[in-house]
Tab-separated table of C-alpha atoms in Angstrom:
chain	number	residue	atom	x	y	z
N	1	UNK	CA	116.849	112.284	134.867
N	2	UNK	CA	115.924	108.267	134.313
N	3	UNK	CA	116.998	107.489	137.872
N	4	UNK	CA	113.941	109.021	139.063
N	5	UNK	CA	111.533	106.213	138.338
N	6	UNK	CA	113.266	104.123	140.469
N	7	UNK	CA	112.749	106.538	143.939
N	8	UNK	CA	108.552	106.231	143.035
N	9	UNK	CA	108.229	103.198	141.515
N	10	UNK	CA	108.396	101.113	144.725
N	11	UNK	CA	105.791	103.617	146.773
N	12	UNK	CA	103.350	103.613	143.822
N	13	UNK	CA	104.013	99.703	143.519
N	14	UNK	CA	102.318	99.822	147.442
N	15	UNK	CA	99.687	102.193	146.413
N	16	UNK	CA	98.389	100.534	143.362
N	17	UNK	CA	98.191	97.270	145.472
N	18	UNK	CA	96.358	98.181	148.558
N	19	UNK	CA	93.599	100.266	146.115
N	20	UNK	CA	93.300	97.009	144.488
N	21	UNK	CA	92.683	95.229	147.824
N	22	UNK	CA	90.328	97.674	149.009
N	23	UNK	CA	88.392	97.547	145.611
N	24	UNK	CA	88.962	93.611	145.092
N	25	UNK	CA	88.060	92.177	147.942
N	26	UNK	CA	84.553	93.688	148.679
N	27	UNK	CA	83.548	92.554	144.635
N	28	UNK	CA	84.848	88.953	145.491
N	29	UNK	CA	83.108	88.817	148.580
N	30	UNK	CA	79.756	90.055	147.149
N	31	UNK	CA	80.123	87.567	144.674
N	32	UNK	CA	81.085	84.501	146.561
N	33	UNK	CA	77.904	85.038	148.868
N	34	UNK	CA	76.153	83.555	145.809
N	35	UNK	CA	78.268	80.196	146.055
N	36	UNK	CA	75.902	77.211	147.007
N	37	UNK	CA	79.211	75.320	148.132
N	38	UNK	CA	80.274	76.191	151.444
N	39	UNK	CA	83.010	74.250	151.318
N	40	UNK	CA	84.158	75.723	147.664
N	41	UNK	CA	83.776	79.006	149.315
N	42	UNK	CA	86.355	78.148	151.969
N	43	UNK	CA	88.386	76.613	149.038
N	44	UNK	CA	88.335	80.104	147.306
N	45	UNK	CA	89.081	82.184	150.446
N	46	UNK	CA	91.997	80.048	151.788
N	47	UNK	CA	93.886	80.139	148.111
N	48	UNK	CA	93.030	83.779	147.691
N	49	UNK	CA	94.731	84.570	150.958
N	50	UNK	CA	98.021	82.449	150.097
N	51	UNK	CA	97.472	83.853	146.508
N	52	UNK	CA	97.385	87.486	147.894
N	53	UNK	CA	100.355	86.803	149.731
N	54	UNK	CA	102.566	85.210	146.967
N	55	UNK	CA	102.019	88.034	144.436
N	56	UNK	CA	103.431	90.852	146.149
N	57	UNK	CA	106.441	89.019	147.486
N	58	UNK	CA	107.141	87.847	143.792
N	59	UNK	CA	106.719	91.418	142.399
N	60	UNK	CA	108.569	93.245	145.068
N	61	UNK	CA	111.737	90.989	143.937
N	62	UNK	CA	110.683	91.842	140.491
N	63	UNK	CA	111.152	95.194	140.869
N	64	UNK	CA	113.998	95.071	143.168
N	65	UNK	CA	115.890	93.310	139.927
N	66	UNK	CA	114.613	95.973	137.720
N	67	UNK	CA	115.750	99.077	140.141
N	68	UNK	CA	119.107	97.086	140.179
N	69	UNK	CA	119.536	96.309	136.716
N	70	UNK	CA	123.332	95.978	136.688
N	71	UNK	CA	123.826	92.716	134.597
N	72	UNK	CA	121.337	92.313	132.130
N	73	UNK	CA	122.720	89.302	130.621
N	74	UNK	CA	121.608	87.100	133.717
N	75	UNK	CA	118.779	89.535	135.614
N	76	UNK	CA	116.898	89.213	132.531
N	77	UNK	CA	116.522	85.464	132.893
N	78	UNK	CA	115.936	85.608	136.601
N	79	UNK	CA	113.052	88.319	136.185
N	80	UNK	CA	111.238	85.687	133.717
N	81	UNK	CA	111.755	83.123	136.578
N	82	UNK	CA	110.386	85.236	138.900
N	83	UNK	CA	107.658	85.637	136.871
N	84	UNK	CA	106.534	81.945	137.491
N	85	UNK	CA	104.826	82.760	140.866
N	86	UNK	CA	102.199	85.658	140.003
N	87	UNK	CA	101.520	83.773	136.849
N	88	UNK	CA	101.062	80.396	138.339
N	89	UNK	CA	99.050	81.894	141.536
N	90	UNK	CA	96.944	83.727	139.574
N	91	UNK	CA	96.171	80.948	136.915
N	92	UNK	CA	95.339	78.495	139.828
N	93	UNK	CA	92.932	80.689	141.772
N	94	UNK	CA	90.974	81.772	138.482
N	95	UNK	CA	90.796	77.776	137.893
N	96	UNK	CA	89.906	77.456	141.045
N	97	UNK	CA	87.018	79.834	141.557
N	98	UNK	CA	85.778	78.785	137.245
N	99	UNK	CA	86.496	75.043	137.655
N	100	UNK	CA	84.973	74.520	134.137
N	101	UNK	CA	86.989	76.649	132.506
N	102	UNK	CA	90.039	75.315	134.096
N	103	UNK	CA	91.820	73.952	131.019
N	104	UNK	CA	91.838	77.387	129.207
N	105	UNK	CA	93.973	78.908	132.285
N	106	UNK	CA	95.966	76.095	132.551
N	107	UNK	CA	97.129	76.744	128.978
N	108	UNK	CA	98.908	79.461	130.051
N	109	UNK	CA	100.540	78.388	132.820
N	110	UNK	CA	101.702	75.367	130.986
N	111	UNK	CA	103.173	77.288	128.455
N	112	UNK	CA	105.129	79.785	130.759
N	113	UNK	CA	106.235	76.264	132.514
N	114	UNK	CA	108.492	75.276	129.573
N	115	UNK	CA	109.790	79.259	128.817
N	116	UNK	CA	110.890	79.462	132.653
N	117	UNK	CA	112.926	75.718	132.458
N	118	UNK	CA	114.659	76.901	129.062
N	119	UNK	CA	115.588	80.408	130.470
N	120	UNK	CA	117.083	78.643	134.073
N	121	UNK	CA	119.342	76.928	131.641
N	122	UNK	CA	120.055	80.243	129.813
N	123	UNK	CA	120.720	81.566	133.274
N	124	UNK	CA	123.430	79.040	134.166
N	125	UNK	CA	125.060	79.296	130.453
N	126	UNK	CA	124.720	83.571	130.994
N	127	UNK	CA	127.109	83.109	134.006
N	128	UNK	CA	129.442	80.331	132.811
N	129	UNK	CA	130.296	81.976	129.625
N	130	UNK	CA	131.297	85.606	131.386
N	131	UNK	CA	133.601	83.844	133.739
N	132	UNK	CA	134.895	81.797	131.464
N	133	UNK	CA	134.811	82.906	127.856
N	134	UNK	CA	136.704	79.825	126.238
N	135	UNK	CA	133.716	77.625	128.074
N	136	UNK	CA	134.225	74.797	125.114
N	137	UNK	CA	138.024	74.814	125.536
N	138	UNK	CA	137.600	74.557	129.476
N	139	UNK	CA	135.013	71.846	129.257
N	140	UNK	CA	137.190	69.615	126.924
N	141	UNK	CA	139.926	69.591	129.578
N	142	UNK	CA	137.451	68.706	132.616
N	143	UNK	CA	137.242	64.738	133.456
N	144	UNK	CA	135.070	63.069	131.337
N	145	UNK	CA	131.135	63.372	132.809
N	146	UNK	CA	129.529	59.851	132.977
N	147	UNK	CA	125.546	59.096	132.415
N	148	UNK	CA	123.867	59.223	135.848
N	149	UNK	CA	121.761	56.300	136.555
N	150	UNK	CA	119.604	54.710	134.796
N	151	UNK	CA	121.341	55.632	132.075
N	152	UNK	CA	124.878	54.796	133.234
N	153	UNK	CA	125.367	52.320	130.851
N	154	UNK	CA	125.011	54.643	127.789
N	155	UNK	CA	128.062	56.342	125.739
N	156	UNK	CA	129.118	59.886	127.403
N	157	UNK	CA	128.584	62.812	125.827
N	158	UNK	CA	131.959	64.087	124.111
N	159	UNK	CA	132.957	67.043	126.458
N	160	UNK	CA	133.148	70.549	125.294
N	161	UNK	CA	131.012	72.026	122.972
N	162	UNK	CA	129.088	68.827	122.080
N	163	UNK	CA	128.268	68.145	125.579
N	164	UNK	CA	126.529	71.708	126.055
N	165	UNK	CA	124.875	71.386	122.608
N	166	UNK	CA	123.286	67.813	124.157
N	167	UNK	CA	122.143	69.278	126.909
N	168	UNK	CA	120.407	73.083	125.792
N	169	UNK	CA	118.889	71.007	123.127
N	170	UNK	CA	117.447	68.659	126.047
N	171	UNK	CA	116.164	71.239	127.949
N	172	UNK	CA	115.250	72.834	124.787
N	173	UNK	CA	112.614	70.188	123.754
N	174	UNK	CA	110.679	70.563	126.402
N	175	UNK	CA	110.472	73.897	125.491
N	176	UNK	CA	108.993	72.893	122.406
N	177	UNK	CA	106.778	70.293	122.999
N	178	UNK	CA	105.159	71.399	125.923
N	179	UNK	CA	103.302	74.435	124.409
N	180	UNK	CA	102.326	71.881	121.742
N	181	UNK	CA	101.112	69.267	123.540
N	182	UNK	CA	99.138	72.115	125.507
N	183	UNK	CA	97.457	73.414	122.849
N	184	UNK	CA	96.492	69.719	121.416
N	185	UNK	CA	94.963	69.486	124.877
N	186	UNK	CA	92.910	72.724	124.280
N	187	UNK	CA	91.778	71.322	120.898
N	188	UNK	CA	90.952	68.229	122.150
N	189	UNK	CA	88.884	69.514	124.736
N	190	UNK	CA	87.040	71.798	122.439
N	191	UNK	CA	86.104	68.456	121.003
N	192	UNK	CA	85.396	66.746	123.863
N	193	UNK	CA	88.036	63.814	123.429
N	194	UNK	CA	90.716	64.972	126.388
N	195	UNK	CA	89.399	63.740	129.405
N	196	UNK	CA	91.228	65.339	132.072
N	197	UNK	CA	92.048	62.831	135.052
N	198	UNK	CA	90.688	60.339	132.752
N	199	UNK	CA	93.556	57.150	131.912
N	200	UNK	CA	90.772	55.489	129.161
N	201	UNK	CA	92.850	54.635	126.121
N	202	UNK	CA	90.041	56.670	124.091
N	203	UNK	CA	90.667	60.112	125.655
N	204	UNK	CA	93.691	62.312	124.811
N	205	UNK	CA	94.635	62.976	128.441
N	206	UNK	CA	96.576	59.526	128.845
N	207	UNK	CA	99.007	60.455	125.692
N	208	UNK	CA	99.675	63.552	126.269
N	209	UNK	CA	100.587	62.804	129.923
N	210	UNK	CA	103.089	60.275	128.688
N	211	UNK	CA	104.666	62.746	126.146
N	212	UNK	CA	104.837	65.059	128.979
N	213	UNK	CA	106.406	63.201	131.350
N	214	UNK	CA	108.944	61.582	128.868
N	215	UNK	CA	109.946	65.262	127.539
N	216	UNK	CA	110.262	66.600	131.177
N	217	UNK	CA	111.963	64.033	132.587
N	218	UNK	CA	114.432	64.140	130.261
N	219	UNK	CA	114.684	68.100	130.484
N	220	UNK	CA	114.913	67.506	133.892
N	221	UNK	CA	117.794	64.890	133.327
N	222	UNK	CA	119.778	67.160	131.243
N	223	UNK	CA	119.711	69.937	133.681
N	224	UNK	CA	121.187	67.911	136.485
N	225	UNK	CA	123.765	66.429	134.287
N	226	UNK	CA	124.908	69.736	133.355
N	227	UNK	CA	124.677	70.849	136.864
N	228	UNK	CA	126.954	67.948	137.851
N	229	UNK	CA	130.004	68.576	135.065
N	230	UNK	CA	129.514	72.186	136.104
N	231	UNK	CA	129.526	71.877	139.939
N	232	UNK	CA	132.439	73.694	140.925
N	233	UNK	CA	132.300	76.536	138.307
N	234	UNK	CA	128.749	76.957	139.462
N	235	UNK	CA	129.057	77.131	143.290
N	236	UNK	CA	129.919	80.798	143.686
N	237	UNK	CA	126.450	81.752	142.499
N	238	UNK	CA	124.918	79.098	145.015
N	239	UNK	CA	123.226	77.077	142.392
N	240	UNK	CA	121.311	74.455	144.770
N	241	UNK	CA	118.627	76.603	145.944
N	242	UNK	CA	118.141	77.973	142.243
N	243	UNK	CA	117.560	74.428	141.106
N	244	UNK	CA	115.415	73.537	143.995
N	245	UNK	CA	113.314	76.818	143.497
N	246	UNK	CA	112.417	75.916	139.842
N	247	UNK	CA	112.291	71.901	139.963
N	248	UNK	CA	109.366	72.897	142.544
N	249	UNK	CA	107.804	75.133	141.146
N	250	UNK	CA	107.849	73.185	137.422
N	251	UNK	CA	108.056	69.590	138.276
N	252	UNK	CA	106.334	69.092	141.342
N	253	UNK	CA	103.325	70.967	139.879
N	254	UNK	CA	102.792	68.443	136.951
N	255	UNK	CA	103.743	65.052	139.304
N	256	UNK	CA	101.248	66.703	141.658
N	257	UNK	CA	98.483	66.986	139.169
N	258	UNK	CA	99.090	63.245	137.786
N	259	UNK	CA	98.874	61.899	140.736
N	260	UNK	CA	95.580	63.690	141.823
N	261	UNK	CA	94.356	62.265	138.107
N	262	UNK	CA	95.703	58.596	139.477
N	263	UNK	CA	93.669	58.894	142.906
N	264	UNK	CA	90.441	60.199	140.976
N	265	UNK	CA	90.576	57.257	138.380
N	266	UNK	CA	91.109	54.754	141.237
N	267	UNK	CA	88.193	56.184	143.106
N	268	UNK	CA	90.257	57.408	146.238
N	269	UNK	CA	88.962	60.835	145.200
N	270	UNK	CA	85.018	60.377	145.530
N	271	UNK	CA	82.018	62.927	144.881
N	272	UNK	CA	80.956	63.795	148.599
N	273	UNK	CA	77.868	66.129	149.722
N	274	UNK	CA	80.224	68.920	150.410
N	275	UNK	CA	81.051	69.062	146.798
N	276	UNK	CA	77.682	67.661	145.346
N	277	UNK	CA	77.751	70.369	142.396
N	278	UNK	CA	80.711	69.093	140.965
N	279	UNK	CA	81.619	65.959	139.141
N	280	UNK	CA	85.054	63.946	140.624
N	281	UNK	CA	86.552	64.912	137.603
N	282	UNK	CA	86.004	68.450	139.070
N	283	UNK	CA	86.924	68.072	142.506
N	284	UNK	CA	90.849	66.665	141.054
N	285	UNK	CA	91.409	69.659	139.308
N	286	UNK	CA	89.994	71.799	141.803
N	287	UNK	CA	92.814	70.230	144.673
N	288	UNK	CA	95.495	70.527	142.284
N	289	UNK	CA	94.899	74.301	142.272
N	290	UNK	CA	93.852	74.360	145.783
N	291	UNK	CA	97.571	72.927	146.157
N	292	UNK	CA	99.225	75.359	143.790
N	293	UNK	CA	97.514	78.859	145.032
N	294	UNK	CA	99.531	77.540	148.907
N	295	UNK	CA	102.614	76.388	146.716
N	296	UNK	CA	103.299	79.313	145.269
N	297	UNK	CA	103.257	81.759	148.534
N	298	UNK	CA	106.367	79.158	149.616
N	299	UNK	CA	107.991	79.474	146.556
N	300	UNK	CA	107.503	83.431	146.487
N	301	UNK	CA	109.491	83.215	149.636
N	302	UNK	CA	111.963	81.157	148.083
N	303	UNK	CA	112.385	82.751	145.311
N	304	UNK	CA	112.920	86.112	147.054
N	305	UNK	CA	115.804	84.406	148.998
N	306	UNK	CA	117.435	81.726	146.053
N	307	UNK	CA	117.486	85.092	143.201
N	308	UNK	CA	117.915	87.494	145.849
N	309	UNK	CA	119.000	91.104	144.299
N	310	UNK	CA	122.057	91.327	146.780
N	311	UNK	CA	124.603	90.590	144.336
N	312	UNK	CA	123.302	93.070	142.022
N	313	UNK	CA	123.348	96.181	144.348
N	314	UNK	CA	126.636	97.515	142.712
N	315	UNK	CA	126.590	101.258	142.947
N	316	UNK	CA	129.945	101.611	141.041
N	317	UNK	CA	128.329	99.729	137.799
N	318	UNK	CA	125.884	102.087	135.615
N	319	UNK	CA	122.273	100.889	136.028
N	320	UNK	CA	119.682	101.339	133.315
N	321	UNK	CA	116.893	103.332	132.356
N	322	UNK	CA	113.398	102.370	133.172
N	323	UNK	CA	112.614	101.579	129.321
N	324	UNK	CA	115.690	99.742	128.713
N	325	UNK	CA	115.086	97.371	131.841
N	326	UNK	CA	111.421	96.757	131.296
N	327	UNK	CA	112.609	96.005	127.530
N	328	UNK	CA	114.951	93.786	128.044
N	329	UNK	CA	112.614	91.516	130.322
N	330	UNK	CA	110.080	91.668	127.518
N	331	UNK	CA	112.328	90.763	124.797
N	332	UNK	CA	112.169	87.252	123.716
N	333	UNK	CA	114.289	87.218	120.750
N	334	UNK	CA	116.949	84.944	122.211
N	335	UNK	CA	114.287	82.333	123.108
N	336	UNK	CA	113.194	82.602	119.374
N	337	UNK	CA	117.352	82.360	118.167
N	338	UNK	CA	117.088	79.418	120.233
N	339	UNK	CA	114.079	77.381	119.820
N	340	UNK	CA	114.622	77.919	115.535
N	341	UNK	CA	118.287	76.610	116.440
N	342	UNK	CA	117.053	73.754	118.516
N	343	UNK	CA	114.235	72.924	115.256
N	344	UNK	CA	117.129	72.682	112.955
N	345	UNK	CA	119.281	70.581	114.995
N	346	UNK	CA	116.134	68.227	115.296
N	347	UNK	CA	115.646	68.543	111.680
N	348	UNK	CA	118.864	67.974	110.613
N	349	UNK	CA	119.288	64.783	113.308
N	350	UNK	CA	116.200	63.249	111.444
N	351	UNK	CA	117.854	63.657	107.972
N	352	UNK	CA	120.863	61.831	109.244
N	353	UNK	CA	118.686	59.068	110.755
N	354	UNK	CA	117.250	58.843	107.392
N	355	UNK	CA	120.024	58.429	105.328
């Protein structure tokens, strides 16, 4: 009986989406008619057009995986990664619509960003551990992997379990630091000392940007080093396209925001007559969110092919029930376990350093 839901879930999704468009579009149009800034109306409509294209593509891909949920140990992480596009796109459009509350929408987006990075590494490790049950021993037999520039002069990490742990904790630190800095940014905004796009030492933005930058670059470095080590073993699952997709969404959006902030601070982005109701800071934030709306459509298409459901359409493997599929996607006990392990690992390293 639990297979019945797989037959009606797609038609139900199409009906709900069409009804949502029919109800939502007139409301949005009436709401925007009261907006005095024509250029902002144009940005909302164009951004919304791409968002309305990105969300159904991503949700359709997610539904495909839930229907063909034959390898939960991999698809759970894939589905979590695929949720990036709907979350990013929706947040960016609402932040574009309500620029003075953008910081609050960005909070959710940035927290999910760290969560997606964790799930990508977990996806790679789950694949390798299933293909190579003795993964640590397999790594010990491989040729020593050296650090890549600019850390090529540093001592290489020992191959085996230590190498995996160094890479894993290198990514997990971003999963912990990013939500913390995001919450701090939210508190600073409420207190009036955040100063987004302002690089003055009097505001918290510049300090949090540096911390996020260092943490993010280190997480990316660990991912690249891990891929360099396991390139041959990961080849059957086409990791390059997946890696590029994740890097495009997460890391490009961050550096894009930094670049726009620099342009605003340097005076290149100026207040113009068409945006007369908005200051330079709000214009910079709006440009960032407008760009994300467009980029998420590209990302949705790329994710559909990079994280294709085709390898999981196997009729010989028993499929999960509706509740099992959805609960597996929502269950974050694995994240909690790994974050706790990372905090204990960091505390242990700090204790060793104090000795």
